[in-house]
Amino acid sequence: MKRYLVTGGAGFIGSNFILHLLHGEHCARVVNVDALTYAGNLENLRSVEDDPRYAFYQADIRDPEAMSAIIEAEQPDYVVNFAAESHVDRSIEDPGIFESTNVGGTVNLLNVCRAAWEQADGGYGEHRYLQVSTDEVYGTLSLDEPDSFFIERTPLSPHSPYSASKASADLFVGAYGDTFGMPVLITRCSNNYGPYQFPEKLIPLMIHNACHHEALPVYGDGLNVRDWLFVEDHCAAIDLVLREGRIGEVYNVGGHNERANIDIVETIIRLVGERLDDPEINSSLITFVEDRKGHDRRYGIDASKIAAELGWRPETPFEAGIEKTIDWYLSHPSWVEHVTSGAYQDYYEKMYGHRGAAAEA
Ligand code: NAD
Ligand code: TYD
């Protein structure tokens, strides 16, 4: 039975990970540390608020005193760092916060864990630090070579400020393993989709706009390819790497599911239109817009290492995952309304007596 500290646990993947842990049986405690930026929504965790194994702290991973105090009080075996600024388009608008949170926050967390865990003989006992990274650190693949994939040894070659910050953080994590012997692990996953994703990312944005008969903005020619991974499969992979992965290793996590953006958008139009029985949800909503700056053409993950070493494979076929996702969004209109209007801040205030970092900014 382990004690987990999860940073960024009010975000999309972090909250799914906490729900995954608390539905399992090997977790003694889950401590969620989140600054509650615009992307952090505690409503995601309503179903576990009363679980005695769960605790929430509002804190910033860049804050050494706050993070040290939480680690001292909670004594986690494992720290899993999800906390980040995660949207590429925002990183093009404002790179600085990506450097500060994703790089500075990670380095601070490593320092705090090292100070709390390092023993007199230089060992770290059974502790582990896992950095949740992204395939975007590898840069881009070509559409002309569909048989080439990112492997763990593919050189890092990030193109966006977001992926540059994640690659930089990965290098620090590796350096703390090499220099200080810290028990670190890195996972690099492909694009996640599923419940609780903020509707600024492709899939939830398209579902939201289709429902409201709004334009579906497709960047460039719509032929950019992403490898889509259902979030619950990703959560299972992270927990497995944490418990059974080899210290110091990087593990790619992918969906074996490459799709062009335009195909994703057309699938969403078809499924949402069918479910709402609404002929006005059709391809006339598709609007090709100016391409994203530095837009990576294709991501494709080779996840054979985690399959061979740990026996992990994605279990959710895309057809099933996208139907589950669409059904979740259609049956949670108030969740979407709260995150798009900012009303989700009311929930923090009710629970914690003040509004989150996004409202204070
Ligand atoms: P998200 O944007 O939904 O959530 C990020 C969370 O981090 C939010 O709850 C936010 O409040 C919190 N946060 C931000 N800055 C913080 C700070 N300084 N201190 C404490 N908390 C802070 O992101 P996500 O999509 O859930 O991604 C989680 C992690 O997975 C990120 O590290 C991201 O780079 C990585 N990742 C995501 C994807 C994807 O498809 N979403 C793919 C690969 C990797
Ligand atoms: P996104 O969900 O932002 O994830 P990432 O940039 O991390 O891959 O975007 C996924 C793909 O969809 C990416 O190629 C950009 C494209 N895209 C659009 O075409 N329109 C949109 O409105 C958004 C948000 C993304």
CSV table of C-alpha atoms and ligand atoms in Angstrom, one decimal:
chain,number,residue,atom,x,y,z
A,1,MET,CA,0.0,0.0,0.0
A,2,LYS,CA,1.6,3.2,-1.1
A,3,ARG,CA,1.1,6.9,-0.5
A,4,TYR,CA,0.9,9.0,-3.6
A,5,LEU,CA,1.4,12.8,-4.0
A,6,VAL,CA,-0.1,13.9,-7.3
A,7,THR,CA,0.6,17.4,-8.6
A,8,GLY,CA,-1.8,18.9,-11.1
A,9,GLY,CA,-4.5,16.5,-9.9
A,10,ALA,CA,-7.3,18.9,-10.6
A,11,GLY,CA,-6.5,18.9,-14.3
A,12,PHE,CA,-7.6,16.6,-17.0
A,13,ILE,CA,-5.2,13.6,-16.7
A,14,GLY,CA,-4.3,14.2,-13.1
A,15,SER,CA,-7.9,14.0,-11.9
A,16,ASN,CA,-8.5,10.8,-14.0
A,17,PHE,CA,-5.3,9.4,-12.4
A,18,ILE,CA,-6.6,10.1,-8.9
A,19,LEU,CA,-10.0,8.5,-9.7
A,20,HIS,CA,-8.1,5.5,-11.1
A,21,LEU,CA,-6.0,5.2,-7.9
A,22,LEU,CA,-8.9,5.4,-5.6
A,23,HIS,CA,-10.9,2.8,-7.6
A,24,GLY,CA,-7.9,0.5,-7.2
A,25,GLU,CA,-6.7,-1.3,-4.0
A,26,HIS,CA,-3.0,-0.6,-3.6
A,27,CYS,CA,-3.2,3.0,-2.7
A,28,ALA,CA,-3.2,4.0,0.9
A,29,ARG,CA,-3.4,7.8,0.4
A,30,VAL,CA,-3.6,10.2,-2.5
A,31,VAL,CA,-2.6,13.8,-1.9
A,32,ASN,CA,-3.6,16.2,-4.7
A,33,VAL,CA,-1.5,19.4,-4.9
A,34,ASP,CA,-2.8,21.9,-7.4
A,35,ALA,CA,-2.5,25.7,-7.9
A,36,LEU,CA,-6.0,25.7,-9.5
A,37,THR,CA,-5.2,27.6,-12.6
A,38,TYR,CA,-7.8,28.0,-15.3
A,39,ALA,CA,-7.2,24.3,-16.1
A,40,GLY,CA,-7.7,23.0,-12.6
A,41,ASN,CA,-11.2,22.0,-11.7
A,42,LEU,CA,-12.0,20.3,-8.3
A,43,GLU,CA,-15.5,19.4,-9.6
A,44,ASN,CA,-13.7,16.5,-11.4
A,45,LEU,CA,-13.0,15.0,-8.0
A,46,ARG,CA,-16.4,15.5,-6.3
A,47,SER,CA,-17.0,11.7,-6.1
A,48,VAL,CA,-13.9,11.2,-3.9
A,49,GLU,CA,-14.0,14.3,-1.8
A,50,ASP,CA,-15.2,12.2,1.2
A,51,ASP,CA,-12.8,9.4,0.7
A,52,PRO,CA,-10.6,9.3,3.9
A,53,ARG,CA,-7.6,8.4,1.7
A,54,TYR,CA,-7.9,11.6,-0.3
A,55,ALA,CA,-6.6,15.1,0.6
A,56,PHE,CA,-6.3,18.3,-1.4
A,57,TYR,CA,-3.8,21.2,-0.9
A,58,GLN,CA,-3.9,24.3,-3.0
A,59,ALA,CA,-0.2,25.1,-3.7
A,60,ASP,CA,2.1,26.0,-6.5
A,61,ILE,CA,4.8,23.5,-7.5
A,62,ARG,CA,7.2,26.5,-7.8
A,63,ASP,CA,6.9,27.3,-4.1
A,64,PRO,CA,9.7,25.6,-2.1
A,65,GLU,CA,8.3,26.2,1.4
A,66,ALA,CA,4.7,25.1,0.6
A,67,MET,CA,5.9,22.0,-1.3
A,68,SER,CA,8.4,21.0,1.5
A,69,ALA,CA,5.7,21.4,4.2
A,70,ILE,CA,3.3,19.2,2.3
A,71,ILE,CA,5.9,16.5,1.7
A,72,GLU,CA,6.9,16.7,5.4
A,73,ALA,CA,3.3,16.4,6.5
A,74,GLU,CA,2.2,13.7,4.1
A,75,GLN,CA,5.3,11.6,3.7
A,76,PRO,CA,4.5,10.3,0.2
A,77,ASP,CA,6.2,7.2,-1.2
A,78,TYR,CA,5.6,8.4,-4.7
A,79,VAL,CA,5.5,11.9,-6.3
A,80,VAL,CA,3.8,12.1,-9.8
A,81,ASN,CA,4.2,15.4,-11.5
A,82,PHE,CA,1.3,16.3,-13.8
A,83,ALA,CA,1.3,20.0,-13.0
A,84,ALA,CA,2.0,22.0,-16.1
A,85,GLU,CA,0.8,24.6,-18.5
A,86,SER,CA,-0.3,22.2,-21.2
A,87,HIS,CA,-1.7,24.0,-24.2
A,88,VAL,CA,0.5,24.6,-27.2
A,89,ASP,CA,-1.5,27.6,-28.5
A,90,ARG,CA,-1.2,29.3,-25.1
A,91,SER,CA,2.6,28.7,-25.2
A,92,ILE,CA,2.8,30.6,-28.5
A,93,GLU,CA,0.9,33.5,-27.0
A,94,ASP,CA,2.8,33.6,-23.7
A,95,PRO,CA,5.9,31.3,-23.5
A,96,GLY,CA,7.2,32.7,-20.1
A,97,ILE,CA,4.7,31.0,-17.9
A,98,PHE,CA,5.6,27.7,-19.6
A,99,GLU,CA,9.2,28.1,-18.7
A,100,SER,CA,8.3,29.1,-15.2
A,101,THR,CA,5.8,26.4,-14.3
A,102,ASN,CA,7.0,23.5,-16.5
A,103,VAL,CA,10.8,24.0,-16.0
A,104,GLY,CA,11.1,26.0,-12.7
A,105,GLY,CA,8.3,24.0,-11.1
A,106,THR,CA,9.8,20.7,-12.0
A,107,VAL,CA,13.3,21.7,-10.7
A,108,ASN,CA,11.7,23.0,-7.5
A,109,LEU,CA,9.9,19.7,-7.0
A,110,LEU,CA,13.0,17.7,-7.6
A,111,ASN,CA,14.9,19.8,-5.0
A,112,VAL,CA,12.2,19.4,-2.5
A,113,CYS,CA,11.9,15.6,-3.0
A,114,ARG,CA,15.7,15.2,-2.8
A,115,ALA,CA,15.9,17.2,0.4
A,116,ALA,CA,13.1,15.1,2.0
A,117,TRP,CA,14.2,11.7,0.7
A,118,GLU,CA,18.0,11.5,0.5
A,119,GLN,CA,19.5,9.3,3.2
A,120,ALA,CA,22.9,9.6,4.8
A,121,ASP,CA,24.3,6.8,2.6
A,122,GLY,CA,23.0,8.7,-0.6
A,123,GLY,CA,20.1,6.2,-1.1
A,124,TYR,CA,16.4,7.1,-1.4
A,125,GLY,CA,14.7,4.0,0.1
A,126,GLU,CA,11.6,3.0,-1.8
A,127,HIS,CA,10.7,6.5,-3.0
A,128,ARG,CA,10.0,7.3,-6.6
A,129,TYR,CA,9.5,10.5,-8.6
A,130,LEU,CA,7.7,10.2,-11.9
A,131,GLN,CA,7.6,13.0,-14.5
A,132,VAL,CA,4.6,12.9,-16.9
A,133,SER,CA,6.0,14.1,-20.2
A,134,THR,CA,4.9,14.1,-23.8
A,135,ASP,CA,5.8,12.7,-27.2
A,136,GLU,CA,6.0,16.4,-28.4
A,137,VAL,CA,9.6,16.6,-26.9
A,138,TYR,CA,10.7,14.4,-29.9
A,139,GLY,CA,9.6,17.0,-32.4
A,140,THR,CA,7.8,15.9,-35.6
A,141,LEU,CA,7.6,12.9,-37.9
A,142,SER,CA,7.0,13.0,-41.6
A,143,LEU,CA,3.7,12.0,-43.3
A,144,ASP,CA,5.9,10.4,-46.0
A,145,GLU,CA,7.4,7.8,-43.7
A,146,PRO,CA,4.4,6.3,-42.0
A,147,ASP,CA,6.6,3.4,-40.6
A,148,SER,CA,8.9,5.7,-38.6
A,149,PHE,CA,8.0,6.2,-34.9
A,150,PHE,CA,9.4,7.9,-31.8
A,151,ILE,CA,11.4,5.6,-29.6
A,152,GLU,CA,12.8,6.4,-26.2
A,153,ARG,CA,16.2,7.1,-27.7
A,154,THR,CA,14.9,9.5,-30.4
A,155,PRO,CA,16.8,12.8,-29.9
A,156,LEU,CA,14.8,15.5,-28.3
A,157,SER,CA,13.9,18.2,-30.9
A,158,PRO,CA,11.0,20.3,-29.6
A,159,HIS,CA,9.4,23.0,-31.7
A,160,SER,CA,6.9,24.8,-29.6
A,161,PRO,CA,7.5,26.7,-26.4
A,162,TYR,CA,5.4,24.1,-24.7
A,163,SER,CA,7.4,21.2,-25.9
A,164,ALA,CA,10.7,23.0,-25.3
A,165,SER,CA,9.7,23.5,-21.7
A,166,LYS,CA,8.7,19.8,-21.3
A,167,ALA,CA,11.9,18.7,-22.9
A,168,SER,CA,13.9,20.9,-20.7
A,169,ALA,CA,12.1,19.6,-17.6
A,170,ASP,CA,12.9,16.0,-18.8
A,171,LEU,CA,16.6,16.9,-19.0
A,172,PHE,CA,16.5,18.1,-15.5
A,173,VAL,CA,14.8,15.0,-14.3
A,174,GLY,CA,17.4,12.8,-16.0
A,175,ALA,CA,20.2,15.0,-14.6
A,176,TYR,CA,18.9,14.6,-11.0
A,177,GLY,CA,18.9,10.9,-11.5
A,178,ASP,CA,22.5,10.9,-12.9
A,179,THR,CA,24.0,13.5,-10.6
A,180,PHE,CA,22.2,12.8,-7.3
A,181,GLY,CA,21.1,9.2,-7.8
A,182,MET,CA,17.5,10.2,-7.4
A,183,PRO,CA,14.9,7.5,-8.2
A,184,VAL,CA,13.4,9.1,-11.2
A,185,LEU,CA,11.2,7.8,-14.1
A,186,ILE,CA,9.8,9.6,-17.1
A,187,THR,CA,6.7,8.7,-19.2
A,188,ARG,CA,6.2,10.3,-22.6
A,189,CYS,CA,2.7,9.8,-23.9
A,190,SER,CA,0.8,10.8,-27.0
A,191,ASN,CA,-2.4,12.9,-27.2
A,192,ASN,CA,-4.9,11.9,-24.5
A,193,TYR,CA,-8.7,12.2,-24.8
A,194,GLY,CA,-11.5,11.4,-22.5
A,195,PRO,CA,-13.7,12.9,-19.8
A,196,TYR,CA,-12.7,16.1,-18.0
A,197,GLN,CA,-10.5,17.6,-20.7
A,198,PHE,CA,-10.7,21.4,-20.9
A,199,PRO,CA,-12.6,22.4,-24.1
A,200,GLU,CA,-9.6,24.2,-25.6
A,201,LYS,CA,-8.0,21.0,-26.9
A,202,LEU,CA,-9.1,19.5,-30.2
A,203,ILE,CA,-11.6,16.8,-29.2
A,204,PRO,CA,-13.6,18.5,-26.5
A,205,LEU,CA,-13.5,21.9,-28.4
A,206,MET,CA,-15.0,20.2,-31.5
A,207,ILE,CA,-17.7,18.4,-29.4
A,208,HIS,CA,-18.6,21.7,-27.7
A,209,ASN,CA,-18.8,23.7,-30.9
A,210,ALA,CA,-20.7,21.0,-32.8
A,211,CYS,CA,-23.3,20.9,-30.1
A,212,HIS,CA,-23.7,24.7,-30.3
A,213,HIS,CA,-23.7,24.8,-34.2
A,214,GLU,CA,-20.5,26.9,-34.0
A,215,ALA,CA,-17.6,26.8,-36.5
A,216,LEU,CA,-15.1,23.9,-36.1
A,217,PRO,CA,-11.7,25.5,-36.6
A,218,VAL,CA,-9.3,23.2,-38.4
A,219,TYR,CA,-5.7,24.4,-38.6
A,220,GLY,CA,-3.9,24.4,-42.0
A,221,ASP,CA,-5.0,21.5,-44.3
A,222,GLY,CA,-6.3,19.3,-41.4
A,223,LEU,CA,-3.9,16.5,-42.3
A,224,ASN,CA,-1.6,16.8,-39.2
A,225,VAL,CA,-1.6,13.5,-37.5
A,226,ARG,CA,-1.8,12.7,-33.7
A,227,ASP,CA,-1.7,9.3,-32.0
A,228,TRP,CA,-4.8,9.3,-29.7
A,229,LEU,CA,-4.7,7.6,-26.4
A,230,PHE,CA,-7.7,7.1,-24.1
A,231,VAL,CA,-6.9,8.8,-20.8
A,232,GLU,CA,-7.8,5.7,-18.6
A,233,ASP,CA,-5.3,3.6,-20.5
A,234,HIS,CA,-2.7,6.3,-19.9
A,235,CYS,CA,-3.5,6.4,-16.2
A,236,ALA,CA,-3.0,2.6,-16.0
A,237,ALA,CA,0.4,2.9,-17.7
A,238,ILE,CA,1.6,5.6,-15.3
A,239,ASP,CA,0.7,3.6,-12.2
A,240,LEU,CA,2.4,0.5,-13.7
A,241,VAL,CA,5.6,2.4,-14.5
A,242,LEU,CA,5.6,3.9,-11.0
A,243,ARG,CA,5.4,0.5,-9.3
A,244,GLU,CA,7.3,-1.7,-11.7
A,245,GLY,CA,9.3,0.4,-14.0
A,246,ARG,CA,13.1,0.4,-13.9
A,247,ILE,CA,14.5,3.5,-12.1
A,248,GLY,CA,16.1,6.0,-14.4
A,249,GLU,CA,14.2,4.8,-17.5
A,250,VAL,CA,12.0,6.6,-20.0
A,251,TYR,CA,8.8,4.8,-21.2
A,252,ASN,CA,6.8,5.9,-24.2
A,253,VAL,CA,3.1,5.4,-23.9
A,254,GLY,CA,1.0,5.5,-27.1
A,255,GLY,CA,-2.4,4.5,-28.5
A,256,HIS,CA,-1.3,2.8,-31.7
A,257,ASN,CA,-4.0,5.0,-33.1
A,258,GLU,CA,-2.8,7.7,-35.6
A,259,ARG,CA,-5.5,9.9,-37.1
A,260,ALA,CA,-5.5,13.0,-39.2
A,261,ASN,CA,-7.2,15.9,-37.5
A,262,ILE,CA,-9.8,16.2,-40.2
A,263,ASP,CA,-10.8,12.6,-39.7
A,264,ILE,CA,-11.2,13.2,-35.9
A,265,VAL,CA,-13.4,16.3,-36.7
A,266,GLU,CA,-15.6,14.3,-39.2
A,267,THR,CA,-16.0,11.5,-36.7
A,268,ILE,CA,-17.1,13.9,-34.0
A,269,ILE,CA,-19.6,15.6,-36.4
A,270,ARG,CA,-21.1,12.2,-37.3
A,271,LEU,CA,-21.4,10.9,-33.8
A,272,VAL,CA,-22.7,14.1,-32.1
A,273,GLY,CA,-25.1,14.6,-35.0
A,274,GLU,CA,-26.5,11.1,-34.6
A,275,ARG,CA,-26.8,11.3,-30.9
A,276,LEU,CA,-28.6,14.7,-30.9
A,277,ASP,CA,-30.5,13.7,-34.1
A,278,ASP,CA,-29.6,17.1,-35.5
A,279,PRO,CA,-29.0,17.4,-39.3
A,280,GLU,CA,-27.5,20.9,-38.8
A,281,ILE,CA,-24.5,19.2,-37.2
A,282,ASN,CA,-22.7,18.5,-40.5
A,283,SER,CA,-19.5,19.2,-42.3
A,284,SER,CA,-20.6,22.7,-43.3
A,285,LEU,CA,-19.4,23.7,-39.8
A,286,ILE,CA,-15.8,22.8,-40.7
A,287,THR,CA,-13.8,26.0,-41.1
A,288,PHE,CA,-10.2,25.8,-42.3
A,289,VAL,CA,-8.2,28.5,-40.4
A,290,GLU,CA,-4.6,29.8,-40.5
A,291,ASP,CA,-2.2,27.1,-39.5
A,292,ARG,CA,-0.6,27.0,-36.0
A,293,LYS,CA,2.9,28.4,-36.0
A,294,GLY,CA,5.6,25.7,-35.9
A,295,HIS,CA,2.8,23.1,-36.2
A,296,ASP,CA,4.3,19.6,-35.9
A,297,ARG,CA,3.1,17.4,-38.8
A,298,ARG,CA,2.9,14.0,-37.2
A,299,TYR,CA,3.3,12.3,-33.9
A,300,GLY,CA,3.6,8.5,-33.7
A,301,ILE,CA,4.7,6.5,-30.7
A,302,ASP,CA,6.5,3.2,-30.6
A,303,ALA,CA,5.3,1.8,-27.2
A,304,SER,CA,7.0,-1.6,-27.5
A,305,LYS,CA,9.3,-1.0,-24.5
A,306,ILE,CA,6.5,-0.6,-22.0
A,307,ALA,CA,4.7,-3.6,-23.6
A,308,ALA,CA,7.8,-5.8,-23.5
A,309,GLU,CA,9.0,-4.9,-20.0
A,310,LEU,CA,5.7,-4.2,-18.1
A,311,GLY,CA,3.1,-5.9,-20.3
A,312,TRP,CA,1.1,-2.6,-20.8
A,313,ARG,CA,-1.0,-2.1,-24.0
A,314,PRO,CA,-3.7,0.4,-24.7
A,315,GLU,CA,-7.0,-1.4,-24.1
A,316,THR,CA,-9.6,1.0,-25.5
A,317,PRO,CA,-10.1,1.0,-29.3
A,318,PHE,CA,-10.6,4.5,-30.6
A,319,GLU,CA,-14.1,3.9,-31.8
A,320,ALA,CA,-15.1,2.9,-28.2
A,321,GLY,CA,-13.1,5.6,-26.6
A,322,ILE,CA,-14.5,8.4,-28.7
A,323,GLU,CA,-18.1,7.3,-28.2
A,324,LYS,CA,-17.5,7.1,-24.4
A,325,THR,CA,-16.0,10.6,-24.5
A,326,ILE,CA,-18.8,12.2,-26.6
A,327,ASP,CA,-21.4,10.5,-24.4
A,328,TRP,CA,-19.7,11.9,-21.3
A,329,TYR,CA,-19.6,15.5,-22.6
A,330,LEU,CA,-23.2,15.2,-23.8
A,331,SER,CA,-24.3,14.0,-20.4
A,332,HIS,CA,-22.3,16.6,-18.4
A,333,PRO,CA,-23.4,20.0,-19.9
A,334,SER,CA,-23.1,21.8,-16.6
A,335,TRP,CA,-19.4,20.7,-16.3
A,336,VAL,CA,-18.7,22.2,-19.7
A,337,GLU,CA,-20.7,25.3,-18.9
A,338,HIS,CA,-18.9,25.8,-15.6
A,339,VAL,CA,-15.4,25.6,-17.1
A,340,THR,CA,-16.2,27.7,-20.1
A,341,SER,CA,-18.0,30.4,-18.1
A,342,GLY,CA,-15.6,30.3,-15.1
A,343,ALA,CA,-18.5,29.3,-12.8
A,344,TYR,CA,-16.5,26.4,-11.5
A,345,GLN,CA,-14.7,28.9,-9.3
A,346,ASP,CA,-17.9,29.0,-7.2
A,347,TYR,CA,-17.2,25.4,-6.2
A,348,TYR,CA,-13.8,26.2,-4.8
A,349,GLU,CA,-15.2,29.1,-2.9
A,350,LYS,CA,-17.9,26.9,-1.4
A,351,MET,CA,-15.4,24.1,-0.5
A,352,TYR,CA,-12.4,26.2,0.5
A,353,GLY,CA,-13.7,29.7,1.3
A,354,HIS,CA,-11.8,31.4,-1.5
A,355,ARG,CA,-11.5,31.4,-5.3
A,356,GLY,CA,-8.7,29.5,-7.2
A,357,ALA,CA,-5.5,31.0,-8.7
A,358,ALA,CA,-7.2,31.7,-12.0
A,359,ALA,CA,-9.7,34.0,-10.4
A,360,GLU,CA,-7.0,35.7,-8.3
A,361,ALA,CA,-4.7,36.2,-11.4
B,1,NAD,P1,-4.2,20.3,-17.7
B,1,NAD,O1,-3.8,21.6,-18.3
B,1,NAD,O2,-5.6,19.8,-17.9
B,1,NAD,O3,-3.9,20.3,-16.1
B,1,NAD,C1,-2.8,20.9,-15.5
B,1,NAD,C2,-3.0,21.0,-14.0
B,1,NAD,O4,-1.8,21.6,-13.4
B,1,NAD,C3,-4.2,22.0,-13.7
B,1,NAD,O5,-5.0,21.4,-12.7
B,1,NAD,C4,-3.5,23.2,-13.1
B,1,NAD,O6,-4.3,23.9,-12.2
B,1,NAD,C5,-2.2,22.6,-12.5
B,1,NAD,N1,-1.1,23.6,-12.5
B,1,NAD,C6,-0.7,24.4,-13.4
B,1,NAD,N2,0.4,25.1,-13.0
B,1,NAD,C7,0.6,24.7,-11.7
B,1,NAD,C8,1.5,25.1,-10.7
B,1,NAD,N3,2.4,26.0,-10.9
B,1,NAD,N4,1.5,24.4,-9.5
B,1,NAD,C9,0.5,23.5,-9.2
B,1,NAD,N5,-0.4,23.1,-10.1
B,1,NAD,C10,-0.4,23.7,-11.4
B,1,NAD,O7,-3.1,19.3,-18.2
B,1,NAD,P2,-3.3,17.7,-18.6
B,1,NAD,O8,-3.8,17.7,-20.0
B,1,NAD,O9,-4.0,17.0,-17.6
B,1,NAD,O10,-1.8,17.3,-18.7
B,1,NAD,C11,-1.1,16.8,-17.5
B,1,NAD,C12,0.3,16.5,-17.8
B,1,NAD,O11,0.4,15.6,-18.9
B,1,NAD,C13,1.1,17.7,-18.2
B,1,NAD,O12,2.4,17.7,-17.6
B,1,NAD,C14,1.2,17.6,-19.7
B,1,NAD,O13,2.4,18.2,-20.2
B,1,NAD,C15,1.2,16.1,-19.9
B,1,NAD,N6,0.7,15.6,-21.2
B,1,NAD,C16,-0.6,15.9,-21.5
B,1,NAD,C17,-1.1,15.3,-22.7
B,1,NAD,C18,-2.5,15.6,-23.2
B,1,NAD,O14,-2.9,15.1,-24.2
B,1,NAD,N7,-3.3,16.2,-22.4
B,1,NAD,C19,-0.2,14.6,-23.6
B,1,NAD,C20,1.1,14.3,-23.1
B,1,NAD,C21,1.5,14.8,-21.9
B,2,TYD,P1,-4.3,20.0,-29.4
B,2,TYD,O1,-5.5,19.3,-28.9
B,2,TYD,O2,-4.1,21.4,-29.1
B,2,TYD,O3,-3.1,19.1,-28.9
B,2,TYD,P2,-1.5,19.1,-29.4
B,2,TYD,O4,-1.3,20.5,-30.0
B,2,TYD,O5,-0.8,19.0,-28.0
B,2,TYD,O6,-1.3,18.0,-30.3
B,2,TYD,O7,-4.3,19.8,-30.9
B,2,TYD,C1,-4.4,18.6,-31.6
B,2,TYD,C2,-4.3,18.8,-33.1
B,2,TYD,O8,-5.4,19.5,-33.5
B,2,TYD,C3,-3.1,19.7,-33.5
B,2,TYD,O9,-2.6,19.2,-34.7
B,2,TYD,C4,-3.7,21.1,-33.7
B,2,TYD,C5,-5.1,20.7,-34.1
B,2,TYD,N1,-6.1,21.7,-33.8
B,2,TYD,C6,-7.0,22.2,-34.7
B,2,TYD,O10,-6.9,21.9,-35.9
B,2,TYD,N2,-8.0,23.1,-34.3
B,2,TYD,C7,-8.1,23.5,-33.0
B,2,TYD,O11,-9.0,24.3,-32.7
B,2,TYD,C8,-7.2,22.9,-32.0
B,2,TYD,C9,-7.3,23.3,-30.6
B,2,TYD,C10,-6.3,22.0,-32.4
